[in-house]
Amino acid sequence: QNGGKIWLVPEDGSQSPTVLGTCENDGSRACEQLAWSPDSLSLLWGAEQGAWLGVPGKTGLREVHNGRIQITDPHGNQSELPVVLTSFQWSPVGRYVLLEVKPVSSEVSWFGVLDTLMGRLIEVPDTFEFSTSASVCWLDNGRLLVAFGGDTAHGEHPVVKIYNLLATRDDLLYLQR
């Protein structure tokens, strides 16, 4: 929780434990969960300095995201914010990770999809914490399901949206029609 080395220990005891990487923090933010890729060949974790991907048996780590996002305010001014990336869920087809994005020192959060190959982090539409509560999960085919419960007392019906992922699109996600 507070940081340290990430050790790989062979299950059968055939090799000595090795250090895959280090999860560091400044004490105010915890190191986040570890998440194995669906093929069990890569390990992703979040730390103060972003998200890291390690591949056992290969040298070096790769920073997948630096833990900072660019936002544009209503006046068109750009700002950079540090964020914590948490609740990692790999797509069943690999490469993409569904996660929660939480700006440091803020009560707001939203869901995002991280492309572990290109390092792009995009927002899943309409999933801000203070907006209508959304449930987000992967489907077995690698599509992303976003469900909103609605409020029948106010005439709002439940809504389900299914997004396809396409690496060549700037926004990465497109709504299935």
mmCIF file of C-alpha atoms in Angstrom:
data_model
loop_
_atom_site.group_PDB
_atom_site.id
_atom_site.type_symbol
_atom_site.label_atom_id
_atom_site.label_comp_id
_atom_site.label_asym_id
_atom_site.label_seq_id
_atom_site.Cartn_x
_atom_site.Cartn_y
_atom_site.Cartn_z
ATOM 1 C CA GLN A 1 0.000 0.000 0.000
ATOM 2 C CA ASN A 2 2.739 2.493 0.849
ATOM 3 C CA GLY A 3 5.176 1.484 -1.825
ATOM 4 C CA GLY A 4 8.116 -0.795 -2.241
ATOM 5 C CA LYS A 5 9.470 -3.391 -4.594
ATOM 6 C CA ILE A 6 7.266 -5.591 -6.730
ATOM 7 C CA TRP A 7 8.620 -9.117 -6.460
ATOM 8 C CA LEU A 8 7.944 -12.006 -8.804
ATOM 9 C CA VAL A 9 8.109 -15.349 -7.067
ATOM 10 C CA PRO A 10 7.829 -18.448 -9.281
ATOM 11 C CA GLU A 11 4.964 -20.590 -8.072
ATOM 12 C CA ASP A 12 6.940 -23.817 -8.384
ATOM 13 C CA GLY A 13 10.047 -22.453 -6.644
ATOM 14 C CA SER A 14 12.199 -23.226 -9.691
ATOM 15 C CA GLN A 15 13.861 -19.804 -9.714
ATOM 16 C CA SER A 16 14.835 -17.180 -7.208
ATOM 17 C CA PRO A 17 12.439 -14.272 -6.665
ATOM 18 C CA THR A 18 13.188 -11.274 -8.889
ATOM 19 C CA VAL A 19 12.248 -7.612 -8.676
ATOM 20 C CA LEU A 20 9.988 -6.518 -11.534
ATOM 21 C CA GLY A 21 9.772 -2.899 -10.473
ATOM 22 C CA THR A 22 9.126 -0.427 -7.706
ATOM 23 C CA CYS A 23 5.951 1.283 -6.672
ATOM 24 C CA GLU A 24 6.827 4.656 -5.196
ATOM 25 C CA ASN A 25 4.731 7.334 -3.576
ATOM 26 C CA ASP A 26 5.146 10.449 -1.481
ATOM 27 C CA GLY A 27 3.160 9.110 1.463
ATOM 28 C CA SER A 28 -0.006 11.052 0.631
ATOM 29 C CA ARG A 29 -1.045 8.775 -2.231
ATOM 30 C CA ALA A 30 -0.941 5.026 -2.042
ATOM 31 C CA CYS A 31 0.445 2.704 -4.660
ATOM 32 C CA GLU A 32 -2.479 1.191 -6.481
ATOM 33 C CA GLN A 33 -3.440 -2.349 -7.270
ATOM 34 C CA LEU A 34 -1.550 -4.735 -9.475
ATOM 35 C CA ALA A 35 -3.390 -6.127 -12.493
ATOM 36 C CA TRP A 36 -2.226 -9.020 -14.649
ATOM 37 C CA SER A 37 -3.035 -8.844 -18.350
ATOM 38 C CA PRO A 38 -5.476 -11.507 -19.657
ATOM 39 C CA ASP A 39 -2.584 -13.484 -21.146
ATOM 40 C CA SER A 40 -0.697 -13.276 -17.795
ATOM 41 C CA LEU A 41 2.383 -11.894 -19.556
ATOM 42 C CA SER A 42 2.241 -8.265 -18.340
ATOM 43 C CA LEU A 43 1.666 -6.644 -14.975
ATOM 44 C CA LEU A 44 0.202 -3.139 -14.646
ATOM 45 C CA TRP A 45 0.271 -1.012 -11.506
ATOM 46 C CA GLY A 46 -0.392 2.565 -10.519
ATOM 47 C CA ALA A 47 1.920 4.741 -8.461
ATOM 48 C CA GLU A 48 2.396 8.400 -7.676
ATOM 49 C CA GLN A 49 4.144 8.898 -10.981
ATOM 50 C CA GLY A 50 1.491 7.245 -13.145
ATOM 51 C CA ALA A 51 0.864 3.754 -14.471
ATOM 52 C CA TRP A 52 3.635 1.257 -15.153
ATOM 53 C CA LEU A 53 3.766 -1.937 -17.182
ATOM 54 C CA GLY A 54 6.242 -4.700 -16.434
ATOM 55 C CA VAL A 55 6.819 -7.841 -18.447
ATOM 56 C CA PRO A 56 8.434 -10.646 -16.456
ATOM 57 C CA GLY A 57 11.514 -12.046 -18.131
ATOM 58 C CA LYS A 58 12.212 -8.830 -20.037
ATOM 59 C CA THR A 59 14.409 -5.996 -18.852
ATOM 60 C CA GLY A 60 13.085 -2.608 -17.931
ATOM 61 C CA LEU A 61 9.712 -1.163 -17.198
ATOM 62 C CA ARG A 62 7.574 1.029 -19.335
ATOM 63 C CA GLU A 63 5.702 4.036 -18.072
ATOM 64 C CA VAL A 64 2.289 3.681 -19.698
ATOM 65 C CA HIS A 65 0.905 6.982 -18.379
ATOM 66 C CA ASN A 66 2.590 9.788 -16.443
ATOM 67 C CA GLY A 67 -0.304 10.435 -14.049
ATOM 68 C CA ARG A 68 -1.070 13.888 -15.447
ATOM 69 C CA ILE A 69 -3.946 15.002 -17.663
ATOM 70 C CA GLN A 70 -4.633 18.098 -19.734
ATOM 71 C CA ILE A 71 -7.966 19.800 -19.157
ATOM 72 C CA THR A 72 -9.563 22.791 -20.846
ATOM 73 C CA ASP A 73 -11.627 25.191 -18.733
ATOM 74 C CA PRO A 74 -14.795 26.954 -20.018
ATOM 75 C CA HIS A 75 -12.627 29.878 -21.204
ATOM 76 C CA GLY A 76 -10.460 27.618 -23.376
ATOM 77 C CA ASN A 77 -7.395 27.736 -21.090
ATOM 78 C CA GLN A 78 -5.367 24.533 -20.716
ATOM 79 C CA SER A 79 -4.227 23.216 -17.354
ATOM 80 C CA GLU A 80 -2.343 20.111 -16.328
ATOM 81 C CA LEU A 81 -3.590 18.139 -13.308
ATOM 82 C CA PRO A 82 -2.002 15.271 -11.405
ATOM 83 C CA VAL A 83 -4.341 12.275 -11.186
ATOM 84 C CA VAL A 84 -4.488 8.929 -9.449
ATOM 85 C CA LEU A 85 -5.299 5.981 -11.704
ATOM 86 C CA THR A 86 -7.071 3.148 -9.894
ATOM 87 C CA SER A 87 -9.447 0.172 -10.218
ATOM 88 C CA PHE A 88 -7.677 -1.404 -13.202
ATOM 89 C CA GLN A 89 -9.683 -3.840 -15.338
ATOM 90 C CA TRP A 90 -7.973 -5.260 -18.424
ATOM 91 C CA SER A 91 -10.019 -5.723 -21.567
ATOM 92 C CA PRO A 92 -10.529 -9.440 -22.230
ATOM 93 C CA VAL A 93 -8.706 -8.957 -25.537
ATOM 94 C CA GLY A 94 -5.747 -7.186 -23.882
ATOM 95 C CA ARG A 95 -4.072 -3.829 -24.664
ATOM 96 C CA TYR A 96 -6.801 -1.632 -23.096
ATOM 97 C CA VAL A 97 -7.476 -1.057 -19.407
ATOM 98 C CA LEU A 98 -10.654 0.349 -17.927
ATOM 99 C CA LEU A 99 -9.823 2.437 -14.878
ATOM 100 C CA GLU A 100 -10.980 5.219 -12.607
ATOM 101 C CA VAL A 101 -9.357 8.651 -12.924
ATOM 102 C CA LYS A 102 -9.266 10.807 -9.778
ATOM 103 C CA PRO A 103 -7.659 14.259 -9.841
ATOM 104 C CA VAL A 104 -5.492 14.748 -6.740
ATOM 105 C CA SER A 105 -7.185 16.899 -4.062
ATOM 106 C CA SER A 106 -10.572 16.615 -5.759
ATOM 107 C CA GLU A 107 -13.812 14.776 -5.035
ATOM 108 C CA VAL A 108 -14.523 14.243 -8.755
ATOM 109 C CA SER A 109 -13.723 11.046 -10.622
ATOM 110 C CA TRP A 110 -14.624 9.382 -13.901
ATOM 111 C CA PHE A 111 -13.942 6.249 -15.883
ATOM 112 C CA GLY A 112 -11.276 6.160 -18.540
ATOM 113 C CA VAL A 113 -9.714 3.714 -20.966
ATOM 114 C CA LEU A 114 -5.935 3.481 -21.120
ATOM 115 C CA ASP A 115 -4.287 2.216 -24.290
ATOM 116 C CA THR A 116 -1.237 0.415 -22.859
ATOM 117 C CA LEU A 117 0.478 0.336 -26.239
ATOM 118 C CA MET A 118 0.181 4.042 -27.127
ATOM 119 C CA GLY A 119 -0.159 5.509 -23.608
ATOM 120 C CA ARG A 120 -3.385 7.333 -24.449
ATOM 121 C CA LEU A 121 -5.939 7.879 -21.714
ATOM 122 C CA ILE A 122 -9.421 8.814 -22.839
ATOM 123 C CA GLU A 123 -12.537 9.595 -20.848
ATOM 124 C CA VAL A 124 -15.497 7.244 -21.056
ATOM 125 C CA PRO A 125 -18.359 9.633 -21.975
ATOM 126 C CA ASP A 126 -20.892 10.608 -19.305
ATOM 127 C CA THR A 127 -19.167 8.833 -16.408
ATOM 128 C CA PHE A 128 -18.251 11.774 -14.147
ATOM 129 C CA GLU A 129 -18.982 10.886 -10.528
ATOM 130 C CA PHE A 130 -21.277 13.876 -9.971
ATOM 131 C CA SER A 131 -23.366 13.127 -13.080
ATOM 132 C CA THR A 132 -25.853 10.292 -13.352
ATOM 133 C CA SER A 133 -24.277 7.237 -11.788
ATOM 134 C CA ALA A 134 -22.816 4.918 -14.414
ATOM 135 C CA SER A 135 -21.770 1.282 -14.316
ATOM 136 C CA VAL A 136 -18.989 0.404 -16.737
ATOM 137 C CA CYS A 137 -17.591 -3.015 -17.654
ATOM 138 C CA TRP A 138 -15.961 -4.956 -20.474
ATOM 139 C CA LEU A 139 -17.934 -7.389 -22.585
ATOM 140 C CA ASP A 140 -16.298 -10.684 -23.572
ATOM 141 C CA ASN A 141 -15.726 -9.407 -27.120
ATOM 142 C CA GLY A 142 -13.686 -6.389 -25.917
ATOM 143 C CA ARG A 143 -16.486 -3.848 -26.271
ATOM 144 C CA LEU A 144 -17.235 -1.490 -23.412
ATOM 145 C CA LEU A 145 -20.677 -1.432 -21.802
ATOM 146 C CA VAL A 146 -21.846 1.734 -20.005
ATOM 147 C CA ALA A 147 -25.168 1.532 -18.150
ATOM 148 C CA PHE A 148 -27.150 4.324 -16.497
ATOM 149 C CA GLY A 149 -29.959 3.442 -14.085
ATOM 150 C CA GLY A 150 -32.199 6.394 -14.888
ATOM 151 C CA ASP A 151 -34.736 7.977 -12.554
ATOM 152 C CA THR A 152 -38.265 6.874 -13.345
ATOM 153 C CA ALA A 153 -39.703 9.426 -10.870
ATOM 154 C CA HIS A 154 -38.362 12.144 -13.191
ATOM 155 C CA GLY A 155 -39.156 10.336 -16.444
ATOM 156 C CA GLU A 156 -35.561 9.161 -17.041
ATOM 157 C CA HIS A 157 -35.365 5.631 -18.374
ATOM 158 C CA PRO A 158 -32.393 3.298 -17.934
ATOM 159 C CA VAL A 159 -29.896 3.562 -20.792
ATOM 160 C CA VAL A 160 -27.235 1.143 -21.988
ATOM 161 C CA LYS A 161 -24.501 2.212 -24.398
ATOM 162 C CA ILE A 162 -22.005 -0.134 -26.017
ATOM 163 C CA TYR A 163 -18.752 1.302 -27.310
ATOM 164 C CA ASN A 164 -16.322 -0.219 -29.786
ATOM 165 C CA LEU A 165 -12.626 0.574 -29.488
ATOM 166 C CA LEU A 166 -10.633 1.553 -32.524
ATOM 167 C CA ALA A 167 -6.981 2.441 -32.023
ATOM 168 C CA THR A 168 -6.842 4.660 -35.115
ATOM 169 C CA ARG A 169 -9.543 7.036 -33.833
ATOM 170 C CA ASP A 170 -8.447 10.092 -31.851
ATOM 171 C CA ASP A 171 -11.204 9.504 -29.310
ATOM 172 C CA LEU A 172 -10.573 5.711 -29.313
ATOM 173 C CA LEU A 173 -14.233 4.923 -28.546
ATOM 174 C CA TYR A 174 -17.209 5.006 -30.850
ATOM 175 C CA LEU A 175 -20.783 4.225 -30.025
ATOM 176 C CA GLN A 176 -22.150 1.027 -31.512
ATOM 177 C CA ARG A 177 -25.277 1.706 -33.531
#
